[in-house]
Coordinates of C-alpha atoms in Angstrom, one line a residue:
M1 CA -89.8 -86.7 -55.5
G2 CA -92.5 -85.5 -58.0
L3 CA -90.2 -85.1 -61.0
D4 CA -88.3 -88.3 -60.1
D5 CA -91.6 -90.3 -59.9
A6 CA -92.8 -88.8 -63.2
L7 CA -89.5 -90.0 -64.8
I8 CA -89.8 -93.5 -63.4
F9 CA -93.5 -93.7 -64.4
T10 CA -92.7 -92.5 -68.0
R11 CA -89.9 -95.0 -68.4
V12 CA -92.1 -97.9 -67.2
V13 CA -94.7 -97.0 -69.7
E14 CA -92.3 -96.6 -72.6
C15 CA -90.4 -99.8 -71.7
H16 CA -93.7 -101.8 -71.2
S17 CA -91.8 -103.5 -68.3
F18 CA -90.8 -102.9 -64.7
T19 CA -87.7 -105.0 -65.3
Q20 CA -86.5 -103.1 -68.4
A21 CA -87.3 -99.7 -66.9
A22 CA -85.3 -100.6 -63.8
Q23 CA -82.3 -101.6 -65.9
S24 CA -82.4 -98.4 -67.9
L25 CA -82.6 -96.3 -64.7
G26 CA -80.0 -98.3 -62.9
M27 CA -82.4 -99.2 -60.1
Q28 CA -83.7 -102.4 -58.6
K29 CA -87.0 -103.7 -60.0
S30 CA -88.5 -103.8 -56.5
T31 CA -87.6 -100.1 -56.0
V32 CA -89.3 -99.1 -59.3
S33 CA -92.4 -101.2 -58.4
R34 CA -92.6 -99.6 -54.9
R35 CA -92.2 -96.1 -56.3
I36 CA -95.0 -96.6 -58.7
A37 CA -97.2 -98.0 -55.9
L38 CA -96.4 -95.0 -53.7
L39 CA -97.2 -92.6 -56.6
E40 CA -100.6 -94.2 -57.1
E41 CA -101.2 -94.0 -53.4
R42 CA -100.2 -90.3 -53.2
L43 CA -102.4 -89.5 -56.3
G44 CA -105.3 -91.7 -55.1
V45 CA -105.7 -93.3 -58.5
R46 CA -104.6 -96.4 -60.3
L47 CA -102.3 -95.6 -63.2
L48 CA -101.4 -99.1 -64.4
N49 CA -103.2 -102.4 -64.7
R50 CA -100.7 -105.1 -64.1
T51 CA -100.8 -108.7 -65.2
T52 CA -98.1 -111.3 -65.2
R53 CA -97.5 -110.7 -69.0
K54 CA -98.2 -107.0 -69.7
L55 CA -98.9 -103.5 -68.4
R56 CA -101.9 -101.5 -69.5
L57 CA -102.5 -97.9 -68.8
T58 CA -105.8 -96.9 -67.2
E59 CA -107.6 -93.9 -68.7
V60 CA -106.3 -91.7 -65.9
G61 CA -102.8 -93.3 -66.3
L62 CA -102.8 -92.4 -70.0
A63 CA -103.7 -88.7 -69.3
Y64 CA -101.0 -88.6 -66.6
Y65 CA -98.4 -90.2 -68.9
E66 CA -99.1 -87.7 -71.7
R67 CA -98.5 -84.8 -69.2
C68 CA -95.4 -86.5 -67.8
R69 CA -94.0 -87.1 -71.2
Q70 CA -94.4 -83.4 -72.1
I71 CA -92.7 -82.4 -68.9
M72 CA -89.8 -84.7 -69.7
L73 CA -89.5 -83.2 -73.2
D74 CA -89.6 -79.7 -71.9
F75 CA -87.0 -80.6 -69.3
A76 CA -84.7 -82.0 -72.0
E77 CA -85.2 -78.9 -74.2
A78 CA -84.4 -76.7 -71.2
E79 CA -81.2 -78.6 -70.5
Q80 CA -80.2 -78.4 -74.2
A81 CA -80.9 -74.6 -74.3
V82 CA -78.7 -74.1 -71.2
M83 CA -75.9 -76.1 -72.7
Q84 CA -76.1 -74.1 -75.9
L85 CA -76.0 -70.9 -73.9
Q86 CA -72.8 -72.2 -72.3
Q87 CA -71.3 -73.0 -75.6
E88 CA -71.9 -69.7 -77.4
P89 CA -72.3 -66.3 -75.7
S90 CA -75.9 -65.1 -76.3
G91 CA -78.7 -63.3 -74.6
L92 CA -79.1 -60.0 -72.7
L93 CA -76.0 -58.7 -70.9
R94 CA -76.6 -56.1 -68.3
V95 CA -73.6 -53.9 -67.2
T96 CA -73.2 -50.8 -65.1
A97 CA -70.0 -48.7 -64.9
P98 CA -68.6 -45.4 -63.5
I99 CA -69.2 -42.5 -65.9
E100 CA -65.5 -42.0 -66.9
F101 CA -64.8 -45.7 -67.4
G102 CA -67.9 -46.0 -69.5
Q103 CA -66.9 -43.0 -71.7
L104 CA -63.2 -43.9 -72.1
F105 CA -63.3 -47.7 -72.5
L106 CA -66.6 -49.6 -72.1
G107 CA -68.3 -48.4 -75.2
K108 CA -65.4 -49.4 -77.4
V109 CA -64.9 -52.7 -75.7
L110 CA -68.6 -53.7 -75.5
G111 CA -69.1 -52.7 -79.2
S112 CA -66.2 -55.0 -80.2
F113 CA -67.5 -57.8 -78.1
M114 CA -71.0 -57.6 -79.7
R115 CA -69.4 -57.6 -83.1
Q116 CA -67.6 -60.8 -82.3
Y117 CA -70.8 -62.3 -80.7
P118 CA -73.8 -61.1 -82.6
Q119 CA -76.2 -63.1 -80.4
I120 CA -75.5 -60.7 -77.5
T121 CA -77.7 -57.8 -76.8
A122 CA -76.8 -55.3 -74.0
E123 CA -78.2 -52.8 -71.5
V124 CA -75.7 -50.4 -70.0
E125 CA -76.1 -47.9 -67.2
I126 CA -73.3 -45.3 -66.9
T127 CA -73.6 -44.0 -63.4
S128 CA -71.8 -42.5 -60.4
R129 CA -74.0 -44.5 -57.9
N130 CA -73.0 -47.8 -56.3
V131 CA -75.0 -50.7 -57.8
D132 CA -75.8 -54.0 -56.1
P133 CA -75.8 -56.6 -58.8
L134 CA -78.0 -59.0 -56.8
E135 CA -80.7 -56.5 -56.0
E136 CA -80.8 -55.0 -59.5
G137 CA -80.3 -58.1 -61.6
V138 CA -77.1 -56.8 -63.2
D139 CA -74.7 -59.3 -64.7
I140 CA -71.5 -57.2 -64.2
A141 CA -71.1 -54.0 -62.1
I142 CA -67.8 -52.2 -62.7
M143 CA -66.9 -50.1 -59.7
I144 CA -64.2 -48.2 -58.0
G145 CA -62.9 -50.1 -55.0
Q146 CA -63.6 -53.6 -53.7
P147 CA -67.2 -54.2 -52.5
Q148 CA -67.7 -55.1 -48.8
D149 CA -70.4 -57.6 -49.6
S150 CA -68.8 -61.0 -49.3
T151 CA -71.5 -62.7 -51.3
L152 CA -70.3 -60.9 -54.4
I153 CA -67.3 -61.9 -56.6
A154 CA -64.9 -59.1 -57.3
R155 CA -62.4 -59.4 -60.1
K156 CA -59.7 -56.7 -60.2
L157 CA -59.4 -55.1 -63.6
F158 CA -56.6 -52.6 -63.0
E159 CA -55.1 -49.9 -60.8
S160 CA -55.0 -46.3 -61.9
A161 CA -52.1 -44.3 -60.6
R162 CA -53.0 -40.8 -59.4
R163 CA -51.0 -37.5 -59.3
L164 CA -51.5 -34.2 -57.4
C165 CA -52.3 -31.4 -59.8
A166 CA -53.1 -27.7 -59.7
S167 CA -53.4 -24.9 -62.2
P168 CA -50.7 -22.3 -62.7
A169 CA -53.2 -19.7 -61.6
Y170 CA -53.9 -21.5 -58.3
L171 CA -50.2 -21.9 -57.6
A172 CA -49.5 -18.2 -58.4
A173 CA -52.1 -17.2 -55.8
H174 CA -51.4 -19.8 -53.1
G175 CA -47.8 -20.9 -53.6
T176 CA -46.3 -24.1 -54.9
P177 CA -45.8 -26.8 -52.2
R178 CA -42.3 -28.4 -52.6
T179 CA -42.6 -30.9 -49.8
V180 CA -45.4 -33.2 -48.5
E181 CA -45.5 -31.1 -45.3
A182 CA -46.0 -27.9 -47.3
L183 CA -49.3 -29.3 -48.6
A184 CA -50.9 -29.0 -45.2
G185 CA -53.8 -26.5 -45.3
H186 CA -53.9 -26.1 -49.1
R187 CA -57.3 -25.9 -50.8
A188 CA -58.5 -29.3 -51.9
V189 CA -60.8 -30.7 -54.5
L190 CA -61.7 -34.1 -53.2
L191 CA -63.3 -37.3 -54.8
P192 CA -64.9 -40.3 -53.1
Q193 CA -61.7 -42.2 -53.0
D194 CA -60.1 -39.4 -50.9
S195 CA -60.6 -38.8 -47.2
Q196 CA -62.9 -35.9 -46.3
R197 CA -60.1 -34.0 -44.4
Y198 CA -56.7 -35.1 -45.7
W199 CA -54.7 -36.7 -48.5
M200 CA -52.8 -39.9 -48.0
L201 CA -49.2 -39.4 -49.2
Q202 CA -46.3 -41.7 -48.5
G203 CA -48.6 -43.7 -46.2
E204 CA -49.3 -40.6 -44.0
S205 CA -52.3 -38.3 -43.7
V206 CA -51.7 -34.7 -44.8
P207 CA -54.4 -32.3 -43.6
C208 CA -56.1 -30.2 -46.3
Q209 CA -58.8 -27.6 -46.6
R210 CA -61.7 -29.1 -48.4
V211 CA -63.3 -26.5 -50.6
L212 CA -65.0 -28.8 -53.1
Y213 CA -66.2 -32.4 -53.1
C214 CA -67.7 -34.2 -56.1
N215 CA -68.2 -37.7 -57.4
N216 CA -67.0 -37.2 -60.9
I217 CA -63.4 -37.1 -62.1
T218 CA -64.0 -35.0 -65.2
F219 CA -65.9 -32.4 -63.1
A220 CA -63.0 -32.3 -60.5
R221 CA -60.4 -31.9 -63.3
E222 CA -62.3 -29.0 -64.8
A223 CA -62.6 -27.3 -61.4
V224 CA -58.9 -27.7 -60.8
L225 CA -58.1 -26.3 -64.3
A226 CA -60.2 -23.2 -63.3
G227 CA -58.1 -22.7 -60.2
A228 CA -60.4 -24.1 -57.4
G229 CA -57.6 -26.0 -55.7
I230 CA -55.4 -29.1 -55.7
A231 CA -56.7 -32.6 -56.5
A232 CA -55.4 -36.1 -56.7
L233 CA -56.4 -37.2 -60.2
P234 CA -55.8 -40.3 -62.4
L235 CA -53.0 -40.0 -64.9
M236 CA -55.4 -40.8 -67.7
F237 CA -57.3 -37.6 -67.0
T238 CA -54.4 -35.2 -66.5
E239 CA -51.7 -36.1 -69.0
P240 CA -52.9 -34.0 -71.9
A241 CA -53.4 -30.9 -69.7
V242 CA -50.0 -31.4 -68.0
R243 CA -48.3 -31.6 -71.5
R244 CA -50.0 -28.3 -72.5
G245 CA -49.0 -26.6 -69.3
E246 CA -52.6 -26.2 -68.1
L247 CA -52.0 -28.3 -65.1
I248 CA -48.8 -28.6 -63.0
E249 CA -47.9 -31.9 -61.4
L250 CA -47.0 -31.5 -57.7
L251 CA -44.6 -33.7 -55.8
P252 CA -44.3 -36.5 -58.4
E253 CA -42.1 -38.5 -56.1
A254 CA -44.9 -38.7 -53.4
R255 CA -46.9 -41.9 -53.5
L256 CA -50.6 -41.7 -53.7
P257 CA -52.9 -44.7 -53.2
S258 CA -53.9 -46.0 -56.6
G259 CA -57.5 -46.2 -57.7
E260 CA -58.6 -49.8 -58.0
I261 CA -61.3 -50.8 -60.5
Y262 CA -63.2 -54.1 -60.1
A263 CA -65.7 -56.1 -62.1
V264 CA -68.3 -57.3 -59.6
Y265 CA -70.8 -60.1 -60.2
P266 CA -73.0 -62.4 -58.1
S267 CA -71.3 -65.9 -58.4
R268 CA -68.8 -68.0 -60.3
R269 CA -71.1 -71.1 -59.9
F270 CA -73.0 -71.8 -63.1
Q271 CA -71.8 -68.5 -64.5
A272 CA -73.5 -67.8 -67.8
M273 CA -71.2 -68.0 -70.8
K274 CA -72.1 -64.4 -71.8
V275 CA -70.7 -63.1 -68.4
K276 CA -67.5 -65.2 -68.5
A277 CA -66.8 -64.4 -72.2
F278 CA -67.3 -60.6 -71.6
L279 CA -65.1 -60.6 -68.5
D280 CA -62.3 -62.3 -70.4
F281 CA -62.7 -60.0 -73.4
L282 CA -62.7 -57.0 -71.1
M283 CA -59.5 -58.1 -69.4
R284 CA -57.8 -58.7 -72.8
S285 CA -59.0 -55.4 -74.2
L286 CA -58.1 -52.9 -71.5
P287 CA -54.7 -51.1 -72.0
V288 CA -53.1 -52.6 -68.9
Q289 CA -49.6 -53.6 -68.1
E290 CA -48.5 -55.2 -64.8
G291 CA -51.9 -54.4 -63.3
H292 CA -51.8 -50.6 -64.1
L293 CA -53.7 -48.7 -66.6
L294 CA -51.4 -47.3 -69.3
E295 CA -51.0 -43.6 -70.0
P296 CA -52.9 -42.1 -72.9
A297 CA -50.4 -42.5 -75.8
A298 CA -49.9 -46.3 -75.1
A299 CA -53.6 -46.7 -74.3
S300 CA -54.7 -45.1 -77.6
L301 CA -52.4 -47.5 -79.5
I302 CA -53.8 -50.5 -77.8
R303 CA -57.4 -49.4 -78.2
S304 CA -56.9 -48.8 -81.9
R305 CA -56.2 -52.5 -82.3
L306 CA -59.6 -53.6 -80.8

Protein backbone atom coordinates (compact mmCIF):
# COMPACT_ATOMS: atom_id res chain seq x y z
CA MET A 1 0.00 0.00 0.00
CA GLY A 2 2.72 2.51 0.92
CA LEU A 3 4.50 2.54 -2.45
CA ASP A 4 1.22 2.50 -4.37
CA ASP A 5 -0.06 5.46 -2.36
CA ALA A 6 3.19 7.34 -2.94
CA LEU A 7 2.83 6.74 -6.68
CA ILE A 8 -0.78 7.97 -6.70
CA PHE A 9 0.07 11.04 -4.64
CA THR A 10 3.05 11.92 -6.86
CA ARG A 11 0.95 11.57 -10.01
CA VAL A 12 -1.81 13.80 -8.59
CA VAL A 13 0.71 16.51 -7.75
CA GLU A 14 2.41 16.34 -11.15
CA CYS A 15 -0.88 16.33 -13.07
CA HIS A 16 -2.36 19.11 -10.87
CA SER A 17 -5.61 17.21 -11.16
CA PHE A 18 -7.36 14.17 -9.68
CA THR A 19 -9.08 13.58 -13.01
CA GLN A 20 -5.90 13.56 -15.12
CA ALA A 21 -4.01 11.52 -12.52
CA ALA A 22 -6.79 8.93 -12.51
CA GLN A 23 -6.72 8.72 -16.32
CA SER A 24 -2.93 8.25 -16.42
CA LEU A 25 -3.14 5.53 -13.77
CA GLY A 26 -6.13 3.77 -15.35
CA MET A 27 -8.20 4.29 -12.20
CA GLN A 28 -11.51 5.90 -11.29
CA LYS A 29 -11.31 9.51 -10.06
CA SER A 30 -13.24 8.53 -6.95
CA THR A 31 -10.70 5.80 -6.18
CA VAL A 32 -7.78 8.23 -6.48
CA SER A 33 -9.54 10.76 -4.27
CA ARG A 34 -10.34 8.11 -1.65
CA ARG A 35 -6.75 6.80 -1.63
CA ILE A 36 -5.34 10.31 -1.05
CA ALA A 37 -7.84 10.85 1.77
CA LEU A 38 -6.88 7.53 3.39
CA LEU A 39 -3.18 8.42 3.01
CA GLU A 40 -3.71 11.74 4.80
CA GLU A 41 -5.70 9.98 7.51
CA ARG A 42 -2.97 7.36 8.00
CA LEU A 43 -0.22 10.01 8.15
CA GLY A 44 -2.31 12.34 10.34
CA VAL A 45 -1.60 15.39 8.17
CA ARG A 46 -3.13 17.33 5.30
CA LEU A 47 -1.02 17.02 2.16
CA LEU A 48 -3.21 18.93 -0.34
CA ASN A 49 -5.48 21.91 -0.10
CA ARG A 50 -8.31 21.34 -2.58
CA THR A 51 -10.52 23.90 -4.22
CA THR A 52 -12.91 23.50 -7.12
CA ARG A 53 -10.31 24.96 -9.51
CA LYS A 54 -6.88 23.86 -8.29
CA LEU A 55 -4.77 21.80 -5.90
CA ARG A 56 -2.15 23.33 -3.67
CA LEU A 57 0.46 21.45 -1.67
CA THR A 58 0.71 22.18 2.02
CA GLU A 59 4.18 22.67 3.50
CA VAL A 60 4.14 19.08 4.79
CA GLY A 61 2.74 17.92 1.46
CA LEU A 62 5.62 19.55 -0.41
CA ALA A 63 8.20 17.82 1.78
CA TYR A 64 6.35 14.50 1.36
CA TYR A 65 6.14 14.98 -2.42
CA GLU A 66 9.89 15.63 -2.72
CA ARG A 67 10.65 12.40 -0.85
CA CYS A 68 8.10 10.43 -2.86
CA ARG A 69 9.45 11.80 -6.13
CA GLN A 70 12.97 10.70 -5.18
CA ILE A 71 11.66 7.24 -4.29
CA MET A 72 9.95 6.99 -7.68
CA LEU A 73 13.16 8.04 -9.45
CA ASP A 74 15.21 5.51 -7.46
CA PHE A 75 12.68 2.81 -8.25
CA ALA A 76 12.80 3.61 -11.97
CA GLU A 77 16.61 3.56 -11.92
CA ALA A 78 16.58 0.22 -10.09
CA GLU A 79 14.28 -1.28 -12.71
CA GLN A 80 16.47 0.07 -15.49
CA ALA A 81 19.59 -1.35 -13.84
CA VAL A 82 17.96 -4.77 -13.55
CA MET A 83 16.86 -4.72 -17.18
CA GLN A 84 20.39 -3.78 -18.26
CA LEU A 85 21.80 -6.67 -16.22
CA GLN A 86 19.40 -8.97 -18.03
CA GLN A 87 20.53 -7.65 -21.41
CA GLU A 88 24.30 -7.97 -20.96
CA PRO A 89 26.01 -10.40 -18.56
CA SER A 90 27.80 -8.42 -15.87
CA GLY A 91 28.60 -8.44 -12.18
CA LEU A 92 30.18 -10.96 -9.82
CA LEU A 93 29.75 -14.63 -10.72
CA ARG A 94 30.38 -17.06 -7.85
CA VAL A 95 31.10 -20.68 -8.83
CA THR A 96 32.22 -23.81 -6.98
CA ALA A 97 33.41 -27.02 -8.62
CA PRO A 98 35.10 -30.35 -7.82
CA ILE A 99 38.88 -30.18 -7.90
CA GLU A 100 39.41 -32.28 -11.04
CA PHE A 101 36.66 -30.56 -13.03
CA GLY A 102 38.07 -27.19 -12.05
CA GLN A 103 41.59 -28.13 -13.08
CA LEU A 104 40.70 -29.79 -16.38
CA PHE A 105 37.88 -27.61 -17.69
CA LEU A 106 36.57 -24.76 -15.58
CA GLY A 107 39.57 -22.43 -15.74
CA LYS A 108 39.71 -22.56 -19.53
CA VAL A 109 35.95 -22.19 -19.96
CA LEU A 110 35.54 -19.39 -17.42
CA GLY A 111 38.52 -17.50 -18.83
CA SER A 112 37.00 -17.63 -22.32
CA PHE A 113 33.63 -16.55 -20.94
CA MET A 114 35.18 -13.54 -19.18
CA ARG A 115 37.03 -12.58 -22.36
CA GLN A 116 33.71 -12.53 -24.21
CA TYR A 117 31.93 -10.65 -21.40
CA PRO A 118 34.45 -8.23 -19.85
CA GLN A 119 31.87 -6.85 -17.37
CA ILE A 120 31.96 -10.20 -15.55
CA THR A 121 34.14 -10.73 -12.48
CA ALA A 122 34.34 -14.10 -10.77
CA GLU A 123 35.05 -15.89 -7.52
CA VAL A 124 35.76 -19.62 -7.82
CA GLU A 125 36.21 -22.22 -5.11
CA ILE A 126 37.72 -25.52 -6.22
CA THR A 127 36.76 -27.97 -3.51
CA SER A 128 35.93 -31.57 -2.68
CA ARG A 129 33.17 -30.61 -0.22
CA ASN A 130 29.48 -30.39 -1.03
CA VAL A 131 28.33 -26.78 -1.36
CA ASP A 132 24.78 -25.53 -0.73
CA PRO A 133 24.26 -22.64 -3.20
CA LEU A 134 21.43 -21.15 -1.13
CA GLU A 135 23.31 -21.12 2.17
CA GLU A 136 26.60 -19.88 0.74
CA GLY A 137 25.33 -17.39 -1.83
CA VAL A 138 26.84 -19.29 -4.76
CA ASP A 139 25.47 -18.66 -8.25
CA ILE A 140 26.42 -22.09 -9.65
CA ALA A 141 27.72 -25.16 -7.83
CA ILE A 142 29.11 -27.87 -10.10
CA MET A 143 28.89 -31.21 -8.35
CA ILE A 144 29.07 -34.95 -8.82
CA GLY A 145 25.61 -36.51 -8.63
CA GLN A 146 22.18 -34.92 -8.47
CA PRO A 147 21.41 -33.02 -5.23
CA GLN A 148 18.63 -34.28 -2.99
CA ASP A 149 17.36 -30.77 -2.19
CA SER A 150 14.23 -30.30 -4.29
CA THR A 151 14.43 -26.50 -3.95
CA LEU A 152 17.54 -26.45 -6.14
CA ILE A 153 17.64 -26.68 -9.93
CA ALA A 154 20.07 -29.30 -11.27
CA ARG A 155 21.16 -29.14 -14.90
CA LYS A 156 23.01 -32.23 -16.08
CA LEU A 157 26.26 -31.33 -17.83
CA PHE A 158 27.54 -34.74 -18.86
CA GLU A 159 28.21 -38.35 -17.88
CA SER A 160 31.75 -39.61 -17.44
CA ALA A 161 32.29 -43.29 -18.25
CA ARG A 162 34.50 -45.20 -15.80
CA ARG A 163 36.76 -48.22 -16.13
CA LEU A 164 38.30 -50.65 -13.66
CA CYS A 165 42.08 -50.29 -13.61
CA ALA A 166 45.07 -51.68 -11.77
CA SER A 167 48.82 -51.47 -12.14
CA PRO A 168 50.87 -54.32 -13.64
CA ALA A 169 52.62 -54.69 -10.26
CA TYR A 170 49.34 -55.20 -8.42
CA LEU A 171 48.10 -57.75 -10.95
CA ALA A 172 51.42 -59.64 -10.80
CA ALA A 173 51.05 -59.92 -7.03
CA HIS A 174 47.30 -60.61 -6.77
CA GLY A 175 46.29 -62.05 -10.12
CA THR A 176 44.29 -60.63 -13.00
CA PRO A 177 40.51 -61.07 -12.70
CA ARG A 178 39.06 -62.32 -16.00
CA THR A 179 35.40 -62.37 -14.94
CA VAL A 180 33.16 -60.21 -12.79
CA GLU A 181 32.97 -63.01 -10.23
CA ALA A 182 36.78 -63.15 -10.02
CA LEU A 183 36.82 -59.55 -8.76
CA ALA A 184 35.30 -60.58 -5.44
CA GLY A 185 37.71 -59.99 -2.59
CA HIS A 186 40.24 -57.93 -4.56
CA ARG A 187 41.80 -54.92 -2.87
CA ALA A 188 39.82 -51.80 -3.72
CA VAL A 189 40.61 -48.09 -3.89
CA LEU A 190 37.21 -46.45 -3.53
CA LEU A 191 35.81 -42.98 -4.27
CA PRO A 192 32.64 -41.28 -2.96
CA GLN A 193 30.60 -42.51 -5.95
CA ASP A 194 31.44 -46.11 -5.03
CA SER A 195 29.84 -48.16 -2.31
CA GLN A 196 31.90 -48.72 0.82
CA ARG A 197 31.90 -52.51 0.42
CA TYR A 198 31.37 -53.42 -3.24
CA TRP A 199 31.53 -52.35 -6.89
CA MET A 200 28.40 -52.15 -9.02
CA LEU A 201 29.04 -54.09 -12.25
CA GLN A 202 26.47 -55.22 -14.78
CA GLY A 203 23.82 -54.02 -12.33
CA GLU A 204 25.09 -56.38 -9.61
CA SER A 205 27.10 -55.75 -6.46
CA VAL A 206 30.55 -57.40 -6.39
CA PRO A 207 32.15 -57.58 -2.91
CA CYS A 208 35.59 -56.07 -2.56
CA GLN A 209 38.15 -55.45 0.16
CA ARG A 210 38.36 -51.74 0.82
CA VAL A 211 41.96 -50.82 1.52
CA LEU A 212 41.81 -47.12 0.65
CA TYR A 213 39.05 -44.54 0.48
CA CYS A 214 39.58 -40.98 -0.75
CA ASN A 215 37.60 -38.10 -2.18
CA ASN A 216 39.97 -37.14 -4.98
CA ILE A 217 40.23 -38.89 -8.35
CA THR A 218 43.83 -37.86 -9.02
CA PHE A 219 44.90 -39.13 -5.60
CA ALA A 220 43.12 -42.45 -6.22
CA ARG A 221 44.76 -42.83 -9.64
CA GLU A 222 48.22 -42.23 -8.20
CA ALA A 223 47.59 -44.79 -5.46
CA VAL A 224 46.48 -47.34 -8.07
CA LEU A 225 49.56 -46.58 -10.20
CA ALA A 226 51.65 -47.36 -7.12
CA GLY A 227 49.97 -50.76 -6.71
CA ALA A 228 47.48 -50.11 -3.88
CA GLY A 229 44.62 -51.97 -5.57
CA ILE A 230 41.87 -51.74 -8.20
CA ALA A 231 39.77 -48.62 -8.77
CA ALA A 232 36.90 -47.55 -10.99
CA LEU A 233 38.26 -44.35 -12.53
CA PRO A 234 36.93 -41.97 -15.22
CA LEU A 235 38.32 -42.52 -18.71
CA MET A 236 39.66 -38.97 -18.82
CA PHE A 237 42.03 -39.75 -15.94
CA THR A 238 43.26 -43.16 -17.08
CA GLU A 239 43.64 -43.04 -20.87
CA PRO A 240 47.25 -41.74 -21.00
CA ALA A 241 48.43 -44.22 -18.35
CA VAL A 242 46.66 -47.11 -20.13
CA ARG A 243 48.33 -46.16 -23.43
CA ARG A 244 51.73 -46.16 -21.73
CA GLY A 245 51.08 -49.52 -20.08
CA GLU A 246 51.23 -48.05 -16.57
CA LEU A 247 47.64 -49.09 -15.93
CA ILE A 248 45.76 -52.13 -17.19
CA GLU A 249 42.06 -51.90 -17.96
CA LEU A 250 40.11 -54.79 -16.44
CA LEU A 251 36.90 -56.30 -17.79
CA PRO A 252 36.25 -53.60 -20.43
CA GLU A 253 32.95 -55.25 -21.31
CA ALA A 254 31.64 -54.86 -17.76
CA ARG A 255 29.33 -51.87 -17.36
CA LEU A 256 30.06 -49.49 -14.52
CA PRO A 257 27.67 -46.72 -13.45
CA SER A 258 28.75 -43.47 -15.08
CA GLY A 259 29.67 -40.47 -13.01
CA GLU A 260 27.11 -37.69 -13.58
CA ILE A 261 28.12 -34.04 -13.29
CA TYR A 262 25.48 -31.37 -12.59
CA ALA A 263 25.38 -27.59 -12.48
CA VAL A 264 23.22 -26.69 -9.48
CA TYR A 265 21.68 -23.29 -8.79
CA PRO A 266 18.84 -21.88 -6.70
CA SER A 267 16.06 -21.01 -9.16
CA ARG A 268 15.15 -20.46 -12.80
CA ARG A 269 12.72 -17.65 -11.85
CA PHE A 270 14.26 -14.22 -12.43
CA GLN A 271 17.58 -15.91 -13.22
CA ALA A 272 20.35 -13.35 -13.61
CA MET A 273 21.69 -12.99 -17.14
CA LYS A 274 25.23 -13.74 -15.91
CA VAL A 275 24.09 -17.17 -14.63
CA LYS A 276 22.07 -18.10 -17.72
CA ALA A 277 24.82 -16.93 -20.07
CA PHE A 278 27.53 -18.86 -18.25
CA LEU A 279 25.49 -22.07 -18.07
CA ASP A 280 24.84 -21.91 -21.81
CA PHE A 281 28.50 -21.11 -22.51
CA LEU A 282 29.63 -24.00 -20.30
CA MET A 283 27.34 -26.46 -22.07
CA ARG A 284 28.62 -25.35 -25.47
CA SER A 285 32.28 -25.48 -24.41
CA LEU A 286 32.52 -28.87 -22.73
CA PRO A 287 33.84 -31.69 -24.94
CA VAL A 288 30.61 -33.70 -24.81
CA GLN A 289 28.92 -35.90 -27.39
CA GLU A 290 25.57 -37.62 -26.78
CA GLY A 291 25.76 -36.68 -23.13
CA HIS A 292 29.17 -38.28 -22.46
CA LEU A 293 32.48 -36.57 -21.87
CA LEU A 294 34.88 -37.28 -24.72
CA GLU A 295 38.18 -39.06 -24.23
CA PRO A 296 41.37 -36.99 -24.09
CA ALA A 297 42.38 -36.77 -27.76
CA ALA A 298 38.97 -35.49 -28.91
CA ALA A 299 38.59 -33.34 -25.80
CA SER A 300 41.90 -31.60 -26.39
CA LEU A 301 40.90 -30.81 -29.97
CA ILE A 302 37.62 -29.25 -28.83
CA ARG A 303 39.19 -27.30 -25.97
CA SER A 304 41.79 -25.84 -28.34
CA ARG A 305 38.93 -24.15 -30.22
CA LEU A 306 37.65 -22.23 -27.19
